[in-house]
Structures are given as C-alpha cells and as structure tokens.
Coordinates of C-alpha atoms in Angstrom, one line a residue:
M1 CA 63.2 -106.8 -80.4
S2 CA 66.1 -105.2 -81.8
G3 CA 64.6 -104.3 -85.0
E4 CA 61.9 -102.5 -83.2
K5 CA 64.7 -100.2 -81.1
V6 CA 66.6 -99.5 -84.4
E7 CA 63.3 -98.1 -85.7
T8 CA 62.5 -96.4 -82.4
D9 CA 66.6 -94.2 -82.5
S10 CA 65.9 -93.2 -86.5
G11 CA 62.6 -92.0 -85.5
Q12 CA 63.8 -89.8 -82.8
K13 CA 67.0 -88.3 -84.8
Q14 CA 64.1 -86.8 -87.2
T15 CA 62.0 -85.8 -84.9
G16 CA 65.5 -83.7 -83.5
R17 CA 66.8 -82.7 -86.9
L18 CA 63.0 -81.4 -87.5
K19 CA 62.9 -79.3 -84.3
R20 CA 66.5 -78.1 -84.9
L21 CA 65.0 -76.5 -88.4
S22 CA 62.3 -75.1 -86.9
R23 CA 64.1 -73.2 -84.4
G24 CA 66.5 -71.7 -87.3
L25 CA 63.4 -70.5 -88.9
L26 CA 61.9 -68.6 -86.2
S27 CA 64.9 -67.0 -85.5
L28 CA 65.5 -66.1 -89.2
T29 CA 62.0 -64.8 -89.4
T30 CA 62.8 -62.5 -86.2
F31 CA 65.9 -61.4 -87.3
S32 CA 63.9 -60.4 -90.8
V33 CA 61.0 -58.6 -88.7
N34 CA 63.6 -56.5 -87.1
V35 CA 65.8 -55.3 -90.1
S36 CA 61.9 -54.1 -91.5
L37 CA 61.6 -52.1 -87.8
A38 CA 65.2 -50.4 -88.1
A39 CA 64.5 -49.5 -91.4
A40 CA 61.0 -48.3 -91.0
A41 CA 63.0 -46.2 -87.7
V42 CA 65.2 -44.9 -90.2
V43 CA 63.1 -43.4 -92.7
V44 CA 60.7 -41.7 -90.4
G45 CA 63.4 -40.1 -88.2
V46 CA 65.1 -38.9 -91.6
T47 CA 61.6 -37.8 -92.8
T48 CA 60.7 -36.0 -89.4
T49 CA 64.7 -34.0 -89.8
Q50 CA 63.9 -32.9 -93.3
M51 CA 60.4 -31.9 -92.2
R52 CA 61.7 -29.9 -89.1
A53 CA 64.5 -28.6 -90.9
A54 CA 62.3 -27.6 -93.5
E55 CA 59.9 -25.3 -90.8
K56 CA 63.5 -23.3 -89.8
P57 CA 64.3 -19.9 -91.1
G58 CA 67.7 -19.3 -92.8
I59 CA 71.2 -19.0 -90.5
E60 CA 72.5 -15.3 -91.0
A61 CA 75.6 -14.7 -91.0
A62 CA 77.0 -12.8 -88.0
P63 CA 77.6 -9.0 -88.4
L64 CA 81.0 -7.5 -88.5
V65 CA 82.9 -6.2 -85.3
E66 CA 83.3 -2.6 -85.0
I67 CA 86.3 -1.1 -84.1
R68 CA 88.2 2.1 -83.5
T69 CA 91.8 2.8 -84.9
I70 CA 94.1 5.9 -84.7
R71 CA 96.8 7.1 -86.6
P72 CA 100.4 7.1 -84.2
E73 CA 102.0 10.2 -83.5
Y74 CA 105.2 10.4 -84.5
R75 CA 108.3 12.1 -82.7
S76 CA 112.1 12.5 -83.2
G77 CA 112.4 11.5 -79.4
F78 CA 110.5 11.7 -76.3
D79 CA 111.6 12.7 -72.4
I80 CA 111.7 11.0 -69.3
E81 CA 110.8 12.2 -66.4
R82 CA 112.7 11.1 -63.0
S83 CA 112.1 11.6 -59.6
F84 CA 114.8 12.1 -56.9
V85 CA 113.8 12.5 -52.9
G86 CA 116.0 14.2 -50.5
R87 CA 115.4 16.1 -47.2
L88 CA 114.5 19.8 -46.4
E89 CA 117.4 21.2 -44.2
P90 CA 118.5 24.8 -43.0
A91 CA 121.5 26.2 -44.8
R92 CA 123.4 26.8 -41.4
Q93 CA 122.6 24.9 -38.0
T94 CA 124.7 25.0 -35.2
N95 CA 124.7 24.1 -31.2
L96 CA 125.5 27.0 -29.5
A97 CA 128.0 26.6 -26.4
F98 CA 130.0 28.2 -24.3
E99 CA 134.0 27.9 -24.0
L100 CA 134.1 28.5 -20.7
S101 CA 132.6 26.6 -17.5
G102 CA 130.5 28.8 -15.5
K103 CA 126.6 29.5 -14.2
V104 CA 124.4 30.1 -16.5
S105 CA 122.7 33.7 -15.5
E106 CA 120.5 34.5 -18.7
I107 CA 119.1 32.8 -22.0
G108 CA 117.2 35.4 -24.0
F109 CA 115.5 33.3 -26.5
E110 CA 113.0 31.0 -26.5
E111 CA 112.3 28.4 -29.1
G112 CA 110.8 28.8 -32.1
E113 CA 111.5 32.7 -31.8
P114 CA 113.6 34.4 -34.5
V115 CA 116.9 35.4 -33.6
K116 CA 119.5 38.0 -35.7
K117 CA 122.7 38.1 -36.3
G118 CA 124.9 39.5 -33.0
D119 CA 122.1 39.1 -30.7
V120 CA 122.4 38.2 -27.1
I121 CA 121.4 34.0 -26.4
A122 CA 122.8 33.8 -23.1
R123 CA 124.9 34.9 -20.6
L124 CA 127.3 33.0 -17.5
D125 CA 127.6 34.7 -14.1
T126 CA 130.9 36.7 -14.4
R127 CA 130.9 38.3 -10.8
S128 CA 134.4 35.8 -10.3
L129 CA 136.0 37.5 -13.6
M130 CA 135.1 40.9 -12.7
A131 CA 136.7 40.6 -9.0
E132 CA 139.6 39.2 -10.6
R133 CA 140.1 41.6 -12.7
R134 CA 139.7 44.5 -9.9
R135 CA 142.3 42.8 -8.3
L136 CA 144.7 42.9 -11.4
T137 CA 144.0 46.8 -11.5
A138 CA 144.6 47.8 -8.1
S139 CA 147.9 45.5 -8.5
R140 CA 148.8 47.4 -11.5
Q141 CA 148.4 50.7 -10.1
A142 CA 150.7 49.8 -7.4
I143 CA 153.2 48.8 -9.8
E144 CA 152.8 51.9 -11.3
S145 CA 153.6 54.1 -8.2
D146 CA 157.0 51.6 -7.5
R147 CA 157.9 52.5 -11.5
E148 CA 157.6 56.0 -11.0
L149 CA 160.0 55.8 -7.9
A150 CA 162.4 53.5 -9.4
I151 CA 162.3 55.8 -12.6
L152 CA 163.3 58.9 -10.2
T153 CA 166.0 56.8 -8.3
L154 CA 167.7 56.1 -11.8
D155 CA 167.7 59.7 -12.6
R156 CA 169.7 60.2 -8.8
R157 CA 172.0 57.3 -9.3
R158 CA 172.8 59.1 -12.6
K159 CA 173.5 62.1 -11.4
L160 CA 175.4 60.9 -8.8
K161 CA 177.5 58.6 -11.1
D162 CA 178.9 61.2 -13.6
G163 CA 179.8 63.0 -10.0
G164 CA 181.7 59.8 -9.2
H165 CA 179.5 59.4 -5.9
V166 CA 178.4 55.8 -6.5
S167 CA 179.7 52.7 -8.3
D168 CA 178.3 51.1 -11.4
Q169 CA 176.6 48.4 -9.2
V170 CA 174.6 50.7 -7.7
L171 CA 173.2 52.5 -10.9
D172 CA 172.8 48.3 -12.4
Q173 CA 170.5 47.7 -9.4
A174 CA 168.5 50.8 -9.9
R175 CA 167.9 50.2 -13.7
L176 CA 167.0 46.5 -13.4
A177 CA 164.6 47.4 -10.7
L178 CA 162.8 49.6 -13.5
S179 CA 163.2 46.8 -15.7
R180 CA 161.6 44.1 -13.5
L181 CA 159.1 46.7 -12.5
D182 CA 158.2 47.3 -16.2
A183 CA 157.7 43.2 -16.7
T184 CA 155.3 43.2 -13.8
L185 CA 152.9 46.0 -15.4
A186 CA 153.2 43.7 -18.7
G187 CA 152.3 40.4 -17.3
I188 CA 149.5 42.3 -15.5
D189 CA 148.4 43.8 -18.8
A190 CA 148.2 40.4 -20.5
S191 CA 146.2 38.8 -17.3
L192 CA 143.7 41.7 -17.4
D193 CA 143.7 41.2 -21.6
A194 CA 143.0 37.6 -20.6
I195 CA 140.5 38.4 -17.8
D196 CA 138.7 40.7 -20.7
I197 CA 138.5 37.8 -23.2
N198 CA 136.9 35.5 -20.9
L199 CA 134.2 38.0 -19.9
D200 CA 133.5 38.4 -23.9
K201 CA 133.2 34.6 -23.9
S202 CA 130.7 34.7 -20.8
V203 CA 128.4 36.3 -23.1
L204 CA 127.1 34.1 -26.1
F205 CA 125.9 35.8 -29.4
A206 CA 124.3 34.4 -32.6
P207 CA 126.8 34.0 -35.3
F208 CA 123.8 34.4 -38.0
D209 CA 119.9 35.3 -38.9
G210 CA 118.0 32.6 -38.4
R211 CA 115.4 30.8 -35.5
V212 CA 116.1 29.4 -32.5
G213 CA 115.3 25.1 -32.7
A214 CA 115.9 23.5 -29.7
R215 CA 116.8 25.0 -26.1
L216 CA 119.1 22.6 -23.9
I217 CA 119.5 24.6 -21.2
D218 CA 118.1 26.6 -18.5
E219 CA 119.1 29.4 -16.1
G220 CA 121.0 28.3 -13.3
A221 CA 122.7 25.6 -14.7
T222 CA 126.6 24.4 -14.0
L223 CA 127.9 24.3 -17.3
S224 CA 131.2 22.8 -18.6
P225 CA 133.1 23.9 -21.8
G226 CA 131.3 23.1 -24.9
T227 CA 128.3 22.0 -23.3
P228 CA 125.2 22.8 -25.9
V229 CA 122.9 25.8 -24.7
L230 CA 120.5 25.7 -27.7
S231 CA 120.6 25.0 -31.8
L232 CA 120.1 27.8 -34.0
L233 CA 118.8 27.4 -37.6
E234 CA 119.1 29.3 -40.3
V235 CA 115.5 29.6 -42.3
A236 CA 116.9 32.4 -45.0
R237 CA 118.2 29.7 -47.2
P238 CA 116.8 26.4 -46.9
T239 CA 118.5 23.9 -48.8
V240 CA 117.7 20.3 -50.0
R241 CA 119.8 17.4 -49.9
I242 CA 119.2 14.8 -52.4
G243 CA 121.2 12.1 -53.6
L244 CA 122.2 11.5 -57.3
S245 CA 123.9 9.1 -59.2
P246 CA 127.3 10.4 -60.8
E247 CA 125.8 10.0 -64.4
V248 CA 122.9 12.5 -63.5
V249 CA 125.4 14.7 -61.8
D250 CA 127.6 15.0 -65.0
G251 CA 124.6 16.5 -67.0
L252 CA 123.2 18.8 -63.9
E253 CA 124.4 22.2 -64.2
N254 CA 123.0 22.4 -68.1
Q255 CA 119.4 22.3 -66.6
R256 CA 117.7 25.4 -66.1
P257 CA 115.5 26.3 -63.8
F258 CA 115.2 23.3 -61.2
E259 CA 111.5 22.8 -59.3
I260 CA 111.0 21.0 -55.9
R261 CA 108.1 19.9 -54.2
V262 CA 107.9 20.3 -50.3
S263 CA 104.6 19.6 -48.8
N264 CA 102.3 19.6 -52.2
E265 CA 103.9 22.8 -52.5
T266 CA 106.0 23.8 -55.8
F267 CA 109.3 25.8 -55.6
S268 CA 112.1 27.1 -57.7
A269 CA 115.3 26.2 -56.9
K270 CA 119.0 26.6 -58.3
L271 CA 122.2 24.6 -57.8
K272 CA 124.3 25.5 -54.7
G273 CA 127.0 22.4 -55.2
F274 CA 127.3 19.3 -53.8
R275 CA 130.0 17.0 -52.4
P276 CA 132.9 15.5 -54.3
D277 CA 132.8 12.4 -53.0
L278 CA 130.8 9.5 -53.6
Q279 CA 128.6 7.8 -50.5
V280 CA 130.1 4.5 -50.4
R281 CA 126.9 2.7 -48.9
T282 CA 124.2 4.4 -51.6
R283 CA 126.5 4.9 -54.6
T284 CA 125.4 8.2 -55.2
I285 CA 126.6 12.3 -54.6
E286 CA 124.8 14.7 -52.0
T287 CA 123.6 17.4 -54.5
L288 CA 122.4 20.8 -52.6
F289 CA 119.6 22.7 -53.8
E290 CA 118.2 26.1 -52.4
L291 CA 115.1 27.2 -52.5
E292 CA 114.2 30.6 -53.8
A293 CA 112.7 33.1 -51.6
A294 CA 109.0 32.4 -50.3
D295 CA 106.3 33.4 -48.2
T296 CA 106.7 30.5 -46.0
I297 CA 108.8 27.7 -46.0
P298 CA 108.3 24.3 -44.9
S299 CA 109.5 22.8 -41.7
F300 CA 112.6 21.7 -42.1
G301 CA 113.5 17.8 -42.2
R302 CA 110.1 17.0 -44.3
L303 CA 110.7 15.1 -48.1
A304 CA 111.7 17.2 -50.9
E305 CA 111.0 15.4 -53.9
L306 CA 113.2 16.6 -57.4
K307 CA 112.4 16.4 -60.9
L308 CA 114.4 16.1 -63.9
V309 CA 113.6 15.9 -67.4
K310 CA 116.0 13.5 -69.7
R311 CA 116.0 14.1 -73.8
I312 CA 116.3 10.5 -75.7
D313 CA 116.6 11.7 -79.2
T314 CA 115.2 8.6 -80.9
E315 CA 112.7 8.0 -84.1
G316 CA 109.1 6.6 -83.0
F317 CA 105.7 6.8 -82.3
W318 CA 103.2 7.5 -79.3
V319 CA 100.7 5.1 -79.3
P320 CA 98.2 3.7 -77.1
T321 CA 99.4 1.6 -74.0
S322 CA 96.1 -0.3 -74.2
A323 CA 96.8 -1.0 -77.9
L324 CA 99.9 -3.1 -76.8
K325 CA 99.4 -7.0 -77.1
E326 CA 102.5 -9.0 -75.9
G327 CA 103.9 -11.3 -78.2
P328 CA 106.1 -14.5 -78.9
R329 CA 109.5 -14.7 -77.8
G330 CA 108.8 -11.3 -75.5
L331 CA 107.7 -9.1 -78.5
W332 CA 105.3 -6.7 -78.3
T333 CA 102.9 -6.1 -81.2
L334 CA 100.2 -4.2 -82.6
L335 CA 96.7 -5.0 -84.0
V336 CA 96.6 -3.2 -87.6
V337 CA 93.9 -2.8 -90.6
A338 CA 94.7 -3.5 -93.7
E339 CA 93.1 -1.7 -96.5
P340 CA 90.3 -3.9 -98.8
S341 CA 92.0 -6.3 -101.5
A342 CA 90.6 -8.2 -104.6
R343 CA 90.1 -10.9 -102.1
A344 CA 89.1 -9.5 -98.2
E345 CA 86.6 -6.8 -99.6
T346 CA 86.4 -5.6 -96.4
P347 CA 89.1 -4.3 -93.9
V348 CA 91.3 -7.1 -92.3
I349 CA 93.0 -7.3 -89.0
S350 CA 96.8 -7.4 -89.0
Y351 CA 99.6 -7.5 -86.9
E352 CA 103.2 -5.5 -87.0
A353 CA 105.8 -6.2 -84.2
V354 CA 107.3 -3.0 -82.3
E355 CA 109.5 -2.7 -79.4
V356 CA 108.4 -0.4 -76.5
L357 CA 111.0 2.2 -75.9
H358 CA 109.3 3.9 -72.9
A359 CA 105.8 3.6 -71.2
D360 CA 103.6 6.4 -69.6
A361 CA 100.9 5.6 -67.6
D362 CA 98.2 5.6 -70.3
R363 CA 100.7 5.8 -73.5
S364 CA 104.0 4.1 -75.1
F365 CA 106.4 5.0 -77.5
V366 CA 107.3 2.2 -79.8
R367 CA 109.3 1.5 -82.7
G368 CA 108.9 -0.7 -85.4
S369 CA 107.4 -1.3 -88.8
I370 CA 104.6 0.5 -88.4
S371 CA 104.4 4.2 -90.5
R372 CA 102.6 7.4 -89.8
D373 CA 99.9 6.1 -91.7
T374 CA 99.3 2.7 -90.2
R375 CA 96.0 2.6 -88.8
I376 CA 95.6 0.9 -85.2
V377 CA 93.2 -0.8 -83.2
S378 CA 93.2 1.6 -80.5
E379 CA 90.9 -0.2 -77.9
G380 CA 89.0 -3.5 -77.5
V381 CA 92.1 -5.5 -79.0
H382 CA 90.8 -8.6 -77.1
R383 CA 87.8 -8.6 -79.1
V384 CA 89.7 -9.6 -82.8
V385 CA 92.1 -11.5 -84.3
V386 CA 94.2 -11.6 -86.8
G387 CA 92.8 -12.7 -90.0
Q388 CA 89.6 -11.2 -89.0
S389 CA 87.1 -8.8 -91.5
V390 CA 86.2 -5.6 -89.5
S391 CA 84.4 -2.9 -89.8
L392 CA 85.9 0.9 -88.8
D393 CA 84.2 3.4 -86.5
Q394 CA 82.8 5.7 -88.4
G395 CA 84.3 8.5 -85.8
E396 CA 87.8 7.0 -86.1
G397 CA 90.4 9.2 -84.9

C-alpha cells in the first residue's frame, strides 16, 4: 500500500511540471507573436509617413518684411511752447458812491451803457443844502450892513478922539466891534464854501471813459456815505492778469510781441507790468498784459491763454514718436537698419539707445548715438525685432 502511494505522488509531481512547462511555452509564443506584430506596424507607419512626405511639395521661405525708414532731422536746438491761463479784466474798475448821505434824485445811466469822463452819473436831493445856503447868504448881507455901520462909527470916534472928546476905551470898542464883524463874515464865507463843496459832492461824475456795469441803486433810495450806486468799467484798455513763475518772469521782457487767445480769437498784447510781490498760495507773480486795440473785446472775466516759446540750445534730432520703443532700465531705443555685410546680404534690424529731451504730439527731440545718415524704422516697429532681415520700401524717405 505504501509503495502504491509513493508511485502515485511521483506521477502527480511529474504531471504538474509538464503543465507549468506548457504554460511557459505558450506565453513565450504569445510574446513572440506580439513583437512580430509591433515590428510590422512600425514598418507600415514609417512607409506611410515616407509616402505622405513624398506627396507634399517643398516649404518655401517666408518673404522678408518690408519696412519704411527715414533719416533723422538734425537741429541745434528746439523750442518749447508753454501755455499760461489768466483772466480778462478792465484796466480800471470802480464802484461809484456819494461821500454824503441823502436821497437819490436822479441816475442818468443804465447797465451796459457807455459813459464819457465827466458825465453826470447820479444826483442827490440838494434842496436842504440850497436852503441853508440862502440863509447864510442873507446872514452875510446883514453882517455886511453892520460892518459898514461899524466902519462909519470907527471913523467918527477917531475924529472925536483927535479933538479930545472921547476916551481911548470908546475908540477901542468901535475898532474891536469892526473886527468881530469881519470874523463873522469870514465864518459865513467858510460855511458857504462848505455848502458849495457839498453841492458838488451831491453830483456823481464819471472819473474815466467806460461802460456801466452793475446798477445797484435806483431813484428815491436814501443812502449813507460810501454806499455804491453803480460800477464803472474801463473798456479802452482791456487787461489780462496771469500768474507766472519767477523764472518765467525773469526772461519775459526780452520776448516781443505776445499773443493772447480769448474766446477763440487771438490778440496782440504788450507787457504792462507785474506785481513786485510773490503770491504765497500759488508761488507765482501776477503779470499784467494790455491787449492792443481791437474792434470787439470779449466780456470781462473770460479765460485768457498766453503762449510763450522758450528756446533750448542743445544738439539733437527730431524723430517720429511712433519710432520710439521703451528699452531696458528706463531708456528709449530706436530700431535702425544696418547696411548689408559679408555675413548678411540683406539689411538687418539693429537698435540705438537715445535720450528723449522733448516730445510733441507726433515727434520727439532726442540725442544719442545716431547720426544724420542713420536709417530709422519710422513705423511698424512692432512687426520687426533686432537681428531680423528686412527689405526696404522703395519709396522710403
């Protein structure tokens, strides 16, 4: 029994080894088939790619970018135009008022009407002054009669004194009575002069030629001294007041003539003067310009623009602002065209660093390593880069 069992176990082990060997051979066969299929697929793919490549035409090189260049415009300096804004105002403006109190009886002008120097602007009611003047005149006539009598009395008493009929005291009394009457007459004359002055001050005259501004009082109003009746503006010499910095004022007298623009109209102007003090808030000096004679003068209070040109003497070049590109570390560059060489048969883009001294709307004044013969890419700088080969526009400037 034990011998049969040993033979059975040995047979089972041999059968297991045969099964494992069979499975290994099957796996190896499967792997070989897969490798053969993969190799065949690679060969087919390469062949297909070669066939497709053979069918496509050859790729041609892209044409060179055509650019337009200009020569920089050399100048020994440039002008800076600066604008300053001020206001148009009359050369003289005053609020006319009476020095006396009283009732307004007449105002001769309306707002906006022209006025000549010496014209009567307004009058006060002077009836009380005229009555007082008549009273003083009557008093003076009475005093003059008393004075005439005093003179006759003094003459008689002098004759009596020479005959020894009156004393010295009587003569002195007659003489001093005449002196008192003379003093009374002088006081009345002074009062009459004061009334005449008040009568003159009761009439308001125009101090200069001009035009009436605001009318502040009408007839019938009772005024206190100094109450404005109307404002008078001189229109013959319109003035522009502009605040300028001290450095601008220093060189102002050397510039002639001046042009000031008011309400879309340009006027010639001359420097009238400037205040000697510096404005604390604005740190400017108020400068006055007088407009030359013109047919029509804009309304006072309008904004006025003064344009001044300052010359900067420094060498440089004018270039289009569109040709500038921002470079490293805050510098500006210009794309320029290098001449063909042995290494490059076509023009090649290069760059030059420049310093921008001044810029207008469409051009800039620069200095740097460029020269009058440098060819600058004037437009389309975003289409090319440094080192790129380009072709030149036949109509370049």
